[in-house]
PDB file of C-alpha atoms in Angstrom:
ATOM      1  CA  MET A   1      -0.289   0.101  -0.117  1.00 46.00           C
ATOM      2  CA  GLN A   2       1.271   3.596  -0.764  1.00 45.00           C
ATOM      3  CA  GLY A   3       2.050   5.794   2.333  1.00 46.00           C
ATOM      4  CA  ASP A   4       3.316   8.613   3.210  1.00 45.00           C
ATOM      5  CA  ASP A   5       6.727   8.234   2.473  1.00 43.00           C
ATOM      6  CA  GLY A   6       6.906   5.303  -0.121  1.00 48.00           C
ATOM      7  CA  LEU A   7       5.173   1.654   0.275  1.00 66.00           C
ATOM      8  CA  TRP A   8       3.310   0.872   3.835  1.00 85.00           C
ATOM      9  CA  ASN A   9       4.110  -2.675   4.913  1.00 88.00           C
ATOM     10  CA  GLU A  10       1.186  -5.024   5.243  1.00 93.00           C
ATOM     11  CA  LEU A  11       1.349  -7.157   7.942  1.00 92.00           C
ATOM     12  CA  ASN A  12      -0.810  -9.991   9.168  1.00 92.00           C
ATOM     13  CA  LEU A  13      -2.492  -9.881  12.514  1.00 93.00           C
ATOM     14  CA  HIS A  14       0.229 -11.932  14.566  1.00 93.00           C
ATOM     15  CA  GLN A  15       3.030  -9.364  13.165  1.00 94.00           C
ATOM     16  CA  PHE A  16       0.904  -6.480  13.464  1.00 94.00           C
ATOM     17  CA  ILE A  17       0.211  -7.088  17.350  1.00 94.00           C
ATOM     18  CA  ALA A  18       3.847  -8.470  17.850  1.00 94.00           C
ATOM     19  CA  ALA A  19       5.148  -5.042  16.271  1.00 93.00           C
ATOM     20  CA  PHE A  20       4.065  -2.919  19.046  1.00 93.00           C
ATOM     21  CA  ALA A  21       7.163  -2.086  21.750  1.00 89.00           C
ATOM     22  CA  ASP A  22       3.735  -0.768  24.070  1.00 91.00           C
ATOM     23  CA  PRO A  23       2.269  -3.594  25.355  1.00 91.00           C
ATOM     24  CA  ARG A  24      -1.167  -1.427  26.083  1.00 92.00           C
ATOM     25  CA  PHE A  25      -2.045  -1.609  22.658  1.00 94.00           C
ATOM     26  CA  GLU A  26      -2.486  -5.933  22.377  1.00 94.00           C
ATOM     27  CA  GLN A  27      -5.049  -5.112  24.877  1.00 93.00           C
ATOM     28  CA  MET A  28      -7.106  -2.838  22.474  1.00 94.00           C
ATOM     29  CA  VAL A  29      -6.286  -4.684  19.567  1.00 94.00           C
ATOM     30  CA  ARG A  30      -7.666  -7.795  21.336  1.00 93.00           C
ATOM     31  CA  HIS A  31     -10.865  -6.238  22.679  1.00 94.00           C
ATOM     32  CA  TRP A  32     -11.580  -4.841  19.127  1.00 94.00           C
ATOM     33  CA  LEU A  33     -11.287  -8.085  17.677  1.00 93.00           C
ATOM     34  CA  ALA A  34     -13.289  -9.371  20.337  1.00 91.00           C
ATOM     35  CA  LEU A  35     -16.099  -7.351  19.501  1.00 92.00           C
ATOM     36  CA  ARG A  36     -16.298  -8.437  15.867  1.00 89.00           C
ATOM     37  CA  GLN A  37     -19.046 -10.485  16.035  1.00 78.00           C
ATOM     38  CA  LYS A  38     -22.172  -9.664  13.510  1.00 76.00           C
ATOM     39  CA  ASP A  39     -19.754  -7.311  11.554  1.00 75.00           C
ATOM     40  CA  ALA A  40     -16.068  -6.883  10.094  1.00 88.00           C
ATOM     41  CA  VAL A  41     -16.204  -3.542  11.958  1.00 94.00           C
ATOM     42  CA  PRO A  42     -17.658  -2.871  15.595  1.00 94.00           C
ATOM     43  CA  ASP A  43     -19.951  -0.553  16.649  1.00 94.00           C
ATOM     44  CA  ARG A  44     -18.575   2.252  18.329  1.00 94.00           C
ATOM     45  CA  SER A  45     -21.225   1.866  21.323  1.00 93.00           C
ATOM     46  CA  SER A  46     -19.962  -1.483  21.728  1.00 93.00           C
ATOM     47  CA  VAL A  47     -16.336  -0.541  22.874  1.00 94.00           C
ATOM     48  CA  ASP A  48     -15.850  -0.846  26.492  1.00 94.00           C
ATOM     49  CA  PRO A  49     -12.839   1.479  27.946  1.00 91.00           C
ATOM     50  CA  THR A  50     -12.594  -0.935  30.932  1.00 91.00           C
ATOM     51  CA  LYS A  51     -10.822  -3.887  28.746  1.00 92.00           C
ATOM     52  CA  PHE A  52      -8.240  -1.240  28.453  1.00 90.00           C
ATOM     53  CA  GLN A  53      -8.228   0.824  31.186  1.00 89.00           C
ATOM     54  CA  ASP A  54      -4.066   1.052  31.570  1.00 90.00           C
ATOM     55  CA  SER A  55      -4.527   2.839  28.371  1.00 88.00           C
ATOM     56  CA  LEU A  56      -7.112   5.318  28.713  1.00 87.00           C
ATOM     57  CA  ASN A  57      -4.975   8.512  28.743  1.00 86.00           C
ATOM     58  CA  MET A  58      -3.509   7.717  25.364  1.00 86.00           C
ATOM     59  CA  VAL A  59      -6.500   6.851  23.584  1.00 90.00           C
ATOM     60  CA  TRP A  60      -8.550   9.025  21.357  1.00 88.00           C
ATOM     61  CA  LEU A  61     -11.238   8.647  19.134  1.00 91.00           C
ATOM     62  CA  MET A  62     -11.618  10.650  16.046  1.00 92.00           C
ATOM     63  CA  GLU A  63     -14.612  11.001  14.008  1.00 94.00           C
ATOM     64  CA  ARG A  64     -14.771  11.993   9.756  1.00 95.00           C
ATOM     65  CA  HIS A  65     -18.133  14.516   9.196  1.00 92.00           C
ATOM     66  CA  ALA A  66     -20.019  14.473   5.985  1.00 90.00           C
ATOM     67  CA  ASP A  67     -17.967  17.934   5.038  1.00 88.00           C
ATOM     68  CA  GLY A  68     -14.803  15.942   5.135  1.00 86.00           C
ATOM     69  CA  HIS A  69     -13.393  17.227   8.304  1.00 88.00           C
ATOM     70  CA  TYR A  70     -12.485  15.062  11.286  1.00 90.00           C
ATOM     71  CA  ARG A  71     -12.818  16.002  14.678  1.00 88.00           C
ATOM     72  CA  TYR A  72     -11.966  14.258  17.646  1.00 83.00           C
ATOM     73  CA  ARG A  73     -14.968  12.887  19.893  1.00 86.00           C
ATOM     74  CA  LEU A  74     -12.566  12.540  22.823  1.00 83.00           C
ATOM     75  CA  ALA A  75      -9.132  12.575  23.624  1.00 75.00           C
ATOM     76  CA  GLY A  76      -6.803  11.044  26.884  1.00 77.00           C
ATOM     77  CA  GLN A  77      -5.146  13.097  29.130  1.00 77.00           C
ATOM     78  CA  SER A  78      -1.446  12.532  27.598  1.00 73.00           C
ATOM     79  CA  ILE A  79      -3.203  13.319  23.973  1.00 70.00           C
ATOM     80  CA  ALA A  80      -4.391  16.299  25.087  1.00 69.00           C
ATOM     81  CA  GLU A  81      -1.487  17.467  26.757  1.00 68.00           C
ATOM     82  CA  MET A  82       1.087  16.638  23.935  1.00 66.00           C
ATOM     83  CA  HIS A  83      -1.448  18.488  21.146  1.00 62.00           C
ATOM     84  CA  GLY A  84      -1.935  21.665  23.116  1.00 65.00           C
ATOM     85  CA  GLY A  85      -5.324  20.929  24.756  1.00 63.00           C
ATOM     86  CA  VAL A  86      -7.506  18.819  21.978  1.00 70.00           C
ATOM     87  CA  GLY A  87     -10.971  17.865  23.481  1.00 67.00           C
ATOM     88  CA  ARG A  88     -14.239  16.921  22.195  1.00 72.00           C
ATOM     89  CA  GLY A  89     -15.093  18.432  18.991  1.00 67.00           C
ATOM     90  CA  SER A  90     -11.257  19.892  18.479  1.00 72.00           C
ATOM     91  CA  ASP A  91     -11.084  19.778  14.353  1.00 72.00           C
ATOM     92  CA  THR A  92      -8.022  18.216  13.489  1.00 77.00           C
ATOM     93  CA  ALA A  93      -7.576  21.609  10.411  1.00 74.00           C
ATOM     94  CA  SER A  94      -7.317  23.814  13.504  1.00 71.00           C
ATOM     95  CA  LEU A  95      -4.837  21.637  15.317  1.00 71.00           C
ATOM     96  CA  PHE A  96      -2.417  20.358  12.661  1.00 74.00           C
ATOM     97  CA  SER A  97      -0.644  22.204   9.564  1.00 76.00           C
ATOM     98  CA  PRO A  98      -1.901  21.524   5.971  1.00 83.00           C
ATOM     99  CA  GLU A  99       1.372  19.449   5.532  1.00 81.00           C
ATOM    100  CA  SER A 100       0.578  17.519   8.573  1.00 76.00           C
ATOM    101  CA  LEU A 101      -2.989  17.022   7.063  1.00 81.00           C
ATOM    102  CA  ASP A 102      -1.271  15.692   4.078  1.00 86.00           C
ATOM    103  CA  MET A 103       0.286  12.977   5.732  1.00 83.00           C
ATOM    104  CA  PHE A 104      -2.160  12.422   8.298  1.00 86.00           C
ATOM    105  CA  ARG A 105      -5.571  11.885   5.729  1.00 90.00           C
ATOM    106  CA  PRO A 106      -4.376   8.703   3.894  1.00 92.00           C
ATOM    107  CA  ARG A 107      -4.019   6.882   7.070  1.00 92.00           C
ATOM    108  CA  TRP A 108      -7.309   7.826   8.379  1.00 92.00           C
ATOM    109  CA  GLU A 109      -8.432   6.863   4.785  1.00 95.00           C
ATOM    110  CA  ALA A 110      -7.726   3.792   5.199  1.00 94.00           C
ATOM    111  CA  VAL A 111      -8.539   2.760   8.217  1.00 95.00           C
ATOM    112  CA  LEU A 112     -12.262   4.230   7.457  1.00 96.00           C
ATOM    113  CA  ASP A 113     -12.472   3.647   3.621  1.00 94.00           C
ATOM    114  CA  ARG A 114     -10.478   0.309   3.512  1.00 92.00           C
ATOM    115  CA  ASN A 115     -11.090  -1.135   6.998  1.00 91.00           C
ATOM    116  CA  GLN A 116      -7.074  -1.281   7.614  1.00 93.00           C
ATOM    117  CA  LEU A 117      -5.587  -1.586  10.851  1.00 95.00           C
ATOM    118  CA  ILE A 118      -2.689   1.184  11.060  1.00 95.00           C
ATOM    119  CA  ARG A 119       0.357   1.021  13.358  1.00 93.00           C
ATOM    120  CA  ALA A 120       2.610   3.973  12.814  1.00 88.00           C
ATOM    121  CA  GLU A 121       6.090   4.919  14.524  1.00 84.00           C
ATOM    122  CA  GLY A 122       8.442   7.357  14.195  1.00 76.00           C
ATOM    123  CA  VAL A 123       9.482  11.042  15.969  1.00 69.00           C
ATOM    124  CA  VAL A 124       7.729  13.843  16.653  1.00 66.00           C
ATOM    125  CA  LEU A 125       9.162  17.545  17.137  1.00 63.00           C
ATOM    126  CA  LEU A 126       8.269  19.281  20.345  1.00 60.00           C
ATOM    127  CA  ALA A 127       7.499  22.927  20.433  1.00 59.00           C
ATOM    128  CA  ASP A 128      10.694  24.129  22.205  1.00 57.00           C
ATOM    129  CA  GLY A 129      12.435  22.963  18.616  1.00 58.00           C
ATOM    130  CA  GLN A 130      15.317  21.218  20.679  1.00 60.00           C
ATOM    131  CA  GLN A 131      13.443  18.060  21.319  1.00 58.00           C
ATOM    132  CA  SER A 132      12.012  15.437  19.879  1.00 60.00           C
ATOM    133  CA  SER A 133       9.543  12.388  21.483  1.00 67.00           C
ATOM    134  CA  ARG A 134       9.477   8.819  19.682  1.00 75.00           C
ATOM    135  CA  VAL A 135       5.663   7.825  19.103  1.00 78.00           C
ATOM    136  CA  GLU A 136       4.283   4.731  18.372  1.00 87.00           C
ATOM    137  CA  ARG A 137       0.164   4.980  17.254  1.00 89.00           C
ATOM    138  CA  LEU A 138      -2.767   2.716  16.710  1.00 96.00           C
ATOM    139  CA  MET A 139      -5.880   3.303  14.471  1.00 96.00           C
ATOM    140  CA  LEU A 140      -8.916   1.063  14.334  1.00 97.00           C
ATOM    141  CA  PRO A 141     -12.133   1.100  12.394  1.00 97.00           C
ATOM    142  CA  LEU A 142     -15.322   1.814  14.343  1.00 96.00           C
ATOM    143  CA  ARG A 143     -19.287   2.153  12.846  1.00 95.00           C
ATOM    144  CA  SER A 144     -20.895   5.466  14.203  1.00 94.00           C
ATOM    145  CA  ASP A 145     -24.264   5.446  15.581  1.00 91.00           C
ATOM    146  CA  ASP A 146     -25.500   5.604  12.134  1.00 91.00           C
ATOM    147  CA  GLY A 147     -23.768   2.544  11.200  1.00 91.00           C
ATOM    148  CA  ASP A 148     -21.431   4.398   8.956  1.00 94.00           C
ATOM    149  CA  VAL A 149     -17.481   3.562   8.843  1.00 95.00           C
ATOM    150  CA  SER A 150     -16.254   6.892   9.996  1.00 96.00           C
ATOM    151  CA  VAL A 151     -15.013   6.572  13.567  1.00 97.00           C
ATOM    152  CA  ILE A 152     -11.227   5.678  14.789  1.00 96.00           C
ATOM    153  CA  LEU A 153     -10.689   4.348  17.685  1.00 96.00           C
ATOM    154  CA  GLY A 154      -6.732   5.346  18.041  1.00 93.00           C
ATOM    155  CA  ALA A 155      -4.014   5.331  20.681  1.00 93.00           C
ATOM    156  CA  THR A 156      -0.962   7.371  20.590  1.00 86.00           C
ATOM    157  CA  SER A 157       2.116   6.426  23.115  1.00 85.00           C
ATOM    158  CA  TYR A 158       4.513   9.091  23.298  1.00 76.00           C
ATOM    159  CA  GLU A 159       8.316   8.496  25.047  1.00 71.00           C
ATOM    160  CA  ARG A 160       8.511  12.077  26.007  1.00 56.00           C
ATOM    161  CA  PRO A 161      11.410  14.247  27.739  1.00 51.00           C
ATOM    162  CA  ARG A 162      10.303  15.588  31.255  1.00 48.00           C
ATOM    163  CA  GLY A 163       9.019  19.111  31.573  1.00 52.00           C
ATOM    164  CA  GLY A 164       5.654  20.608  31.028  1.00 52.00           C
ATOM    165  CA  GLY A 165       4.262  22.695  28.051  1.00 51.00           C
ATOM    166  CA  LEU A 166       6.150  20.792  25.426  1.00 49.00           C
ATOM    167  CA  ILE A 167       4.019  20.040  22.812  1.00 53.00           C
ATOM    168  CA  ALA A 168       3.983  18.557  19.187  1.00 51.00           C
ATOM    169  CA  THR A 169       4.490  20.851  16.320  1.00 50.00           C
ATOM    170  CA  VAL A 170       6.140  18.974  13.710  1.00 48.00           C
ATOM    171  CA  PHE A 171       5.439  15.215  12.343  1.00 55.00           C
ATOM    172  CA  PRO A 172       8.267  13.909   9.976  1.00 54.00           C
ATOM    173  CA  PRO A 173       6.949  11.097   7.895  1.00 55.00           C
ATOM    174  CA  THR A 174       6.607   7.909   9.773  1.00 69.00           C
ATOM    175  CA  ASP A 175       7.053   4.243   9.695  1.00 83.00           C
ATOM    176  CA  ILE A 176       3.630   2.961   8.637  1.00 88.00           C
ATOM    177  CA  GLN A 177       2.173  -0.714   8.857  1.00 89.00           C
ATOM    178  CA  CYS A 178      -1.335  -2.022   7.980  1.00 92.00           C
ATOM    179  CA  CYS A 179      -3.363  -4.811   8.576  1.00 93.00           C
ATOM    180  CA  PRO A 180      -6.122  -5.958   5.946  1.00 90.00           C
ATOM    181  CA  LEU A 181      -9.549  -7.594   7.636  1.00 86.00           C
ATOM    182  CA  GLU A 182      -9.200 -10.337   5.029  1.00 82.00           C
ATOM    183  CA  GLY A 183      -8.516 -13.310   6.599  1.00 73.00           C
ATOM    184  CA  ILE A 184      -9.315 -12.220  10.128  1.00 81.00           C
ATOM    185  CA  PRO A 185     -11.823 -14.728  11.165  1.00 76.00           C
ATOM    186  CA  LEU A 186     -15.074 -12.864  13.195  1.00 79.00           C
ATOM    187  CA  GLY A 187     -14.422 -12.588  17.039  1.00 68.00           C
ATOM    188  CA  GLY A 188     -10.988 -13.928  16.153  1.00 59.00           C
ATOM    189  CA  CYS A 189      -8.826 -12.740  18.991  1.00 55.00           C
ATOM    190  CA  ARG A 190      -6.531 -15.403  19.684  1.00 48.00           C
TER     191      ARG A 190
END
């Protein structure tokens, strides 16, 4: 699959889960997989945050609206801090530069339009211009209340230096892996 900086690596489910350095991501993926009972993409309302409560500070939900804008439905504490106060209803166009949006949009579309599971890793530059943070990100598709696949269940783990007020400002291209749903059985969480 074509990505930000060339080809994305396509992984099977086991490779995809094993690629995460942060073990909290596996809990989220396995919960999402277990929700796939009657449909390949679970409903947003079926997600049970208690199944991955150790991850809640890094979890976010984003929804694509009919106008093509992506807005956050919620953001955990570490996400809100890292992105300068992102919260419910925050439009990504007001949070990220046009270049960053051009880089992120193909990932979001792969999740929502092609039902891909996405993993990204890389480095972001912090607002002081001196420090960077390693980042690992997960994106999973969900159905909204109206049945459309328009919600992304995401999580982002930042390995950041100590110090308050350091928000992410520059998002260089990252290494992207995708996992197609074909071949993953419904309710498959093994």
